[in-house]
Amino acid sequence: MHIAMIGTGYVGLVSGACIADFGHQVTCVDKDATKIEALKNGEIPIFEPGLQDLVSRNVREGRLSFATDLNEPVRAADAVFIAVGTPSRRGDGHADLSYVYNAAREIAAAMHGFTVVITKSTVPVGTGDEVERIIRERNPDGDCVVVSNPEFLREGAAIHDFKHPDRIVVGTDDDRAKQVMAEIYRPLSLNQTPLLYTARRTAELIKYAANAFLATKITFINEIADLCERVGADVQEVARGIGLDNRIGNKFLHAGPGFGGSCFPKDVRALIKTAQDYDVPLRILEAVTSVNDTRKRAMARKVSMMFSDGIRRKTIGVLGLTFKPSTDDMREAPSIPLITALQDMGALVRAFDPVGMTHARSILPDVTFCDNAYECATSADVLVIATEWEQFRALDLRRLHDLMATPVIVDLRNIYRPDEMHRRGFAYVSVGRPTASPALGDPEAFDRLSSADKGRAAALVS
Ligand SMILES: NC(=O)c1ccc[n+]([C@@H]2O[C@H](COP(=O)([O-])OP(=O)(O)OC[C@H]3O[C@@H](n4cnc5c(N)ncnc54)[C@H](O)[C@@H]3O)[C@@H](O)[C@H]2O)c1
């Protein structure tokens, strides 16, 4: 089957390469000439584990190619995917659908013969109707069906997720389109992946409802974490205790600095706006957004509370900048409001991220970017773990302890154990768990805290 993928970003490139790997003939199209030039030269413009190999192999075997102009690929295609961005519209939180509608106009002019146009971008209910209207208006004689096929992959595990999805949602009631969709995804249905056929509007809503539910689950456990801190309970044990209940499940119950990334924040906002337009306010989601937005900056207070005299002119090392590990995506990363708030409080921020620093440099001014975690920790008054990259899970704690001006760690991802950090002589604060302080274990480390901070550290554990 011939496929054109319009939009070659995190979703389009992964989907295009995986569909080529299924055996189809795929052209990935993007308006960004630099991106396409890089891909033609064998370079992958994003960081996604395994993508380099997958793309190279499918290019080499002649199933995957790249173009800036969609005319030829769309003309030859049996199916055209729209995988362009749908960011928040400036000012009001609605999804900005201009990229989707522009792509629809261009597809309408180029398509030839029966063509299935598939919206893979996350789009509000009713967008498929509008895409269909645009195509019919532009090309009244065209033979085309518009299908919704939302994508559920996670950055950092995108190839695995695309090839082993829990389900494939296909929104159409057209039999010819169903046949084309079944053919595209045949290797997955052979592996027993359920293809869930629904009405187009239902498919569009499934995607938003899924993301909104997961964002709610994260926000719920974050609030429970705050309560744990007050009452002396451990949120990880609470999460385990409730997650073992099959009705609840153990995923998305990790307390942290609040959700970010390229999808959850914008999708929750867009769903709230859609619901308001239909006069069905979604109050739970309104609370989720507001709690989450407040939380990210509040994490800076967690840092400043470690020092009795605040953090003005203190050096803060931040480990991890991307919104989660194994991606270079900085979109709405919690590290951004955290660092901005720390700077607003007068702190000097140093930072290190294994792959996110190229993007981070253009977003975060006045940050000193370091080459590794230890350089970031050098002379720092406090080290904040903002993203749980694998390489931060097994840091040389003795070395860290020696390098820092004061051995204070704020672990926003709960990747270390409070009792161990305590034993190693760190003042250690995490999210929703007991606090540890060096007041007991390591007199030398404790001596390096100011007298006020000694009192504070002792108070933290008492
Ligand atoms: N990133 C994720 O993890 C993820 C997961 C599931 C769904 N989604 C959804 O998928 C969609 C795409 O997200 P993304 O993260 O891949 O975005 P992205 O910004 O990484 O990529 C979008 C690409 O589309 C290109 N583009 C825009 N208009 C074009 C046009 N007319 N012709 C050709 N190319 C065009 C842009 O240049 C860009 O490279 C969004 O709706 C998003 O919500 C994303």
Coordinates of C-alpha atoms in Angstrom, one line a residue, residues 5-223:
M5 CA 2.5 10.9 6.1
I6 CA 2.0 14.7 6.3
G7 CA 4.0 16.1 9.2
T8 CA 7.3 14.4 10.2
G9 CA 7.6 15.2 13.9
Y10 CA 7.6 13.0 16.9
V11 CA 4.4 11.2 15.8
G12 CA 4.7 11.4 12.0
L13 CA 8.3 10.1 11.8
V14 CA 7.8 7.3 14.2
S15 CA 4.4 6.3 12.6
G16 CA 5.8 6.6 9.1
A17 CA 8.9 4.5 9.9
C18 CA 6.8 1.8 11.7
I19 CA 4.3 1.6 8.9
A20 CA 7.1 1.2 6.4
D21 CA 8.5 -1.5 8.6
F22 CA 5.1 -3.3 8.3
G23 CA 5.9 -3.5 4.6
H24 CA 4.1 -0.5 3.1
Q25 CA 5.6 2.2 0.9
V26 CA 5.7 5.4 2.9
T27 CA 6.7 9.0 2.1
C28 CA 7.1 11.3 5.1
V29 CA 6.4 14.9 4.1
D30 CA 7.3 18.0 6.1
K31 CA 7.3 21.7 5.3
D32 CA 10.4 22.1 7.4
A33 CA 13.1 21.8 4.7
T34 CA 15.9 21.5 7.3
K35 CA 14.3 18.5 8.8
I36 CA 13.8 16.8 5.5
E37 CA 17.3 17.6 4.4
A38 CA 18.7 16.0 7.6
L39 CA 16.5 12.9 7.1
K40 CA 17.7 12.6 3.5
N41 CA 21.3 12.7 4.9
G42 CA 20.5 9.9 7.3
E43 CA 20.2 12.2 10.4
I44 CA 17.3 11.9 12.8
P45 CA 16.1 15.4 13.9
I46 CA 14.6 14.2 17.2
F47 CA 15.9 11.9 20.0
E48 CA 13.9 8.7 20.2
P49 CA 15.5 5.4 21.2
G50 CA 15.7 3.0 18.3
L51 CA 14.5 5.4 15.6
Q52 CA 17.8 5.9 13.9
D53 CA 18.1 2.1 13.1
L54 CA 14.4 1.8 12.1
V55 CA 14.6 4.7 9.7
S56 CA 17.9 3.7 8.2
R57 CA 16.8 0.1 7.6
N58 CA 13.6 1.1 5.9
V59 CA 15.2 3.8 3.8
R60 CA 17.9 1.2 2.8
E61 CA 15.3 -1.4 1.9
G62 CA 13.4 1.2 -0.3
R63 CA 10.2 1.5 1.7
L64 CA 10.7 4.9 3.3
S65 CA 11.5 8.2 1.7
F66 CA 11.2 11.9 2.5
A67 CA 9.8 15.0 0.7
T68 CA 9.0 18.6 1.3
D69 CA 6.3 18.8 -1.4
L70 CA 3.2 16.6 -0.7
N71 CA 1.9 16.6 -4.3
E72 CA 3.6 13.5 -5.7
P73 CA 3.3 11.4 -2.5
V74 CA -0.4 12.3 -2.0
R75 CA -1.2 11.7 -5.7
A76 CA 0.3 8.2 -5.4
A77 CA -1.2 7.4 -2.0
D78 CA -4.0 5.0 -1.1
A79 CA -4.0 6.5 2.4
V80 CA -2.8 9.9 3.6
F81 CA -2.1 10.5 7.3
I82 CA -2.3 14.0 8.8
A83 CA 0.2 14.1 11.7
V84 CA 0.9 17.8 12.0
G85 CA 1.0 19.7 15.3
T86 CA -2.1 20.9 17.2
P87 CA -0.6 23.2 19.8
S88 CA -2.7 25.4 22.2
R89 CA -4.0 28.4 20.4
R90 CA -2.4 31.5 21.8
G91 CA -4.6 33.2 24.3
D92 CA -7.6 30.9 24.7
G93 CA -6.4 27.2 25.2
H94 CA -8.4 25.9 22.2
A95 CA -6.4 23.5 19.9
D96 CA -4.9 25.5 17.0
L97 CA -6.2 23.6 14.0
S98 CA -4.7 25.8 11.3
Y99 CA -1.9 23.2 10.5
V100 CA -4.5 20.5 10.1
Y101 CA -6.8 22.6 7.9
N102 CA -3.9 23.8 5.7
A103 CA -2.8 20.2 5.3
A104 CA -6.4 19.2 4.3
R105 CA -6.5 22.0 1.7
E106 CA -3.2 20.8 0.1
I107 CA -4.2 17.1 0.2
A108 CA -7.5 18.0 -1.5
A109 CA -5.7 19.6 -4.4
A110 CA -3.3 16.7 -4.8
M111 CA -5.2 13.5 -4.2
H112 CA -6.1 11.2 -7.1
G113 CA -8.4 8.2 -7.1
F114 CA -10.0 6.7 -4.0
T115 CA -8.0 8.1 -1.0
V116 CA -8.5 7.6 2.7
V117 CA -7.4 10.7 4.7
I118 CA -6.6 9.8 8.2
T119 CA -6.3 12.3 11.1
K120 CA -3.6 11.0 13.4
S121 CA -3.1 14.4 15.0
T122 CA -5.0 14.9 18.3
V123 CA -8.0 17.0 17.3
P124 CA -11.2 18.2 19.0
V125 CA -14.5 16.5 18.3
G126 CA -15.9 17.6 14.9
T127 CA -12.5 18.3 13.3
G128 CA -13.0 15.3 11.0
D129 CA -16.3 16.9 9.8
E130 CA -14.5 20.1 9.0
V131 CA -11.6 18.3 7.3
E132 CA -14.1 16.5 5.1
R133 CA -15.9 19.8 4.3
I134 CA -12.6 21.5 3.3
I135 CA -11.7 18.6 1.0
R136 CA -15.1 18.4 -0.7
E137 CA -15.1 22.2 -1.2
R138 CA -11.6 22.1 -2.7
N139 CA -12.1 19.0 -4.8
P140 CA -15.8 18.3 -5.3
D141 CA -15.2 15.4 -7.6
G142 CA -12.6 13.7 -5.4
D143 CA -13.3 10.2 -4.0
C144 CA -12.2 10.4 -0.4
V145 CA -13.2 9.2 3.1
V146 CA -11.9 11.1 6.2
V147 CA -11.1 8.8 9.2
S148 CA -10.0 9.5 12.7
N149 CA -7.1 7.3 14.0
P150 CA -5.7 8.9 17.1
E151 CA -2.2 8.0 18.3
F152 CA -1.4 6.9 21.8
L153 CA 2.4 6.4 21.7
R154 CA 4.6 7.8 24.4
E155 CA 7.8 9.7 23.5
G156 CA 10.8 7.7 24.8
A157 CA 9.0 4.4 24.1
A158 CA 7.4 5.4 20.8
I159 CA 8.4 2.6 18.6
H160 CA 7.4 -0.1 21.1
D161 CA 4.1 1.7 21.7
F162 CA 3.3 2.0 18.0
K163 CA 4.1 -1.6 17.3
H164 CA 2.5 -3.0 20.5
P165 CA -0.5 -0.8 21.1
D166 CA -3.2 -1.8 23.6
R167 CA -5.8 -0.9 20.9
I168 CA -6.1 0.8 17.6
V169 CA -9.0 3.2 17.4
V170 CA -10.5 3.8 14.0
G171 CA -13.3 6.3 13.7
T172 CA -15.3 5.7 10.5
D173 CA -18.4 4.0 9.4
D174 CA -17.3 3.6 5.8
D175 CA -16.6 0.0 4.7
R176 CA -14.0 0.9 2.0
A177 CA -12.1 2.9 4.6
K178 CA -12.3 0.1 7.1
Q179 CA -10.7 -2.2 4.6
V180 CA -7.8 0.2 4.0
M181 CA -7.3 0.7 7.7
A182 CA -7.3 -3.1 8.3
E183 CA -4.7 -3.5 5.6
I184 CA -2.4 -0.9 7.0
Y185 CA -2.5 -2.4 10.5
R186 CA -2.7 -6.0 9.4
P187 CA 0.6 -7.0 11.1
L188 CA -0.8 -5.7 14.4
S189 CA -4.2 -7.4 14.1
L190 CA -2.4 -10.6 13.3
N191 CA -0.7 -10.2 16.7
Q192 CA -4.2 -9.9 18.3
T193 CA -4.2 -6.1 18.8
P194 CA -7.8 -5.1 18.9
L195 CA -9.0 -2.7 16.2
L196 CA -11.8 -0.7 17.8
Y197 CA -14.1 0.7 15.1
T198 CA -16.2 3.7 16.3
A199 CA -18.0 6.7 14.8
R200 CA -15.5 9.4 13.9
R201 CA -16.5 11.9 16.6
T202 CA -16.3 9.1 19.2
A203 CA -12.7 8.3 18.1
E204 CA -11.7 11.9 18.4
L205 CA -13.1 12.1 21.9
I206 CA -11.5 8.8 23.0
K207 CA -8.0 10.4 22.6
Y208 CA -8.8 13.4 24.7
A209 CA -10.6 11.4 27.3
A210 CA -7.6 9.0 27.6
N211 CA -5.1 11.8 28.1
A212 CA -7.4 13.7 30.4
F213 CA -7.9 10.6 32.6
L214 CA -4.2 10.0 32.8
A215 CA -3.5 13.6 33.7
T216 CA -6.2 13.4 36.4
K217 CA -4.6 10.2 37.8
I218 CA -1.2 12.0 38.1
T219 CA -2.7 15.1 39.7
F220 CA -4.6 12.9 42.1
I221 CA -1.5 11.2 43.4
N222 CA 0.3 14.5 43.5
E223 CA -2.3 15.9 45.9

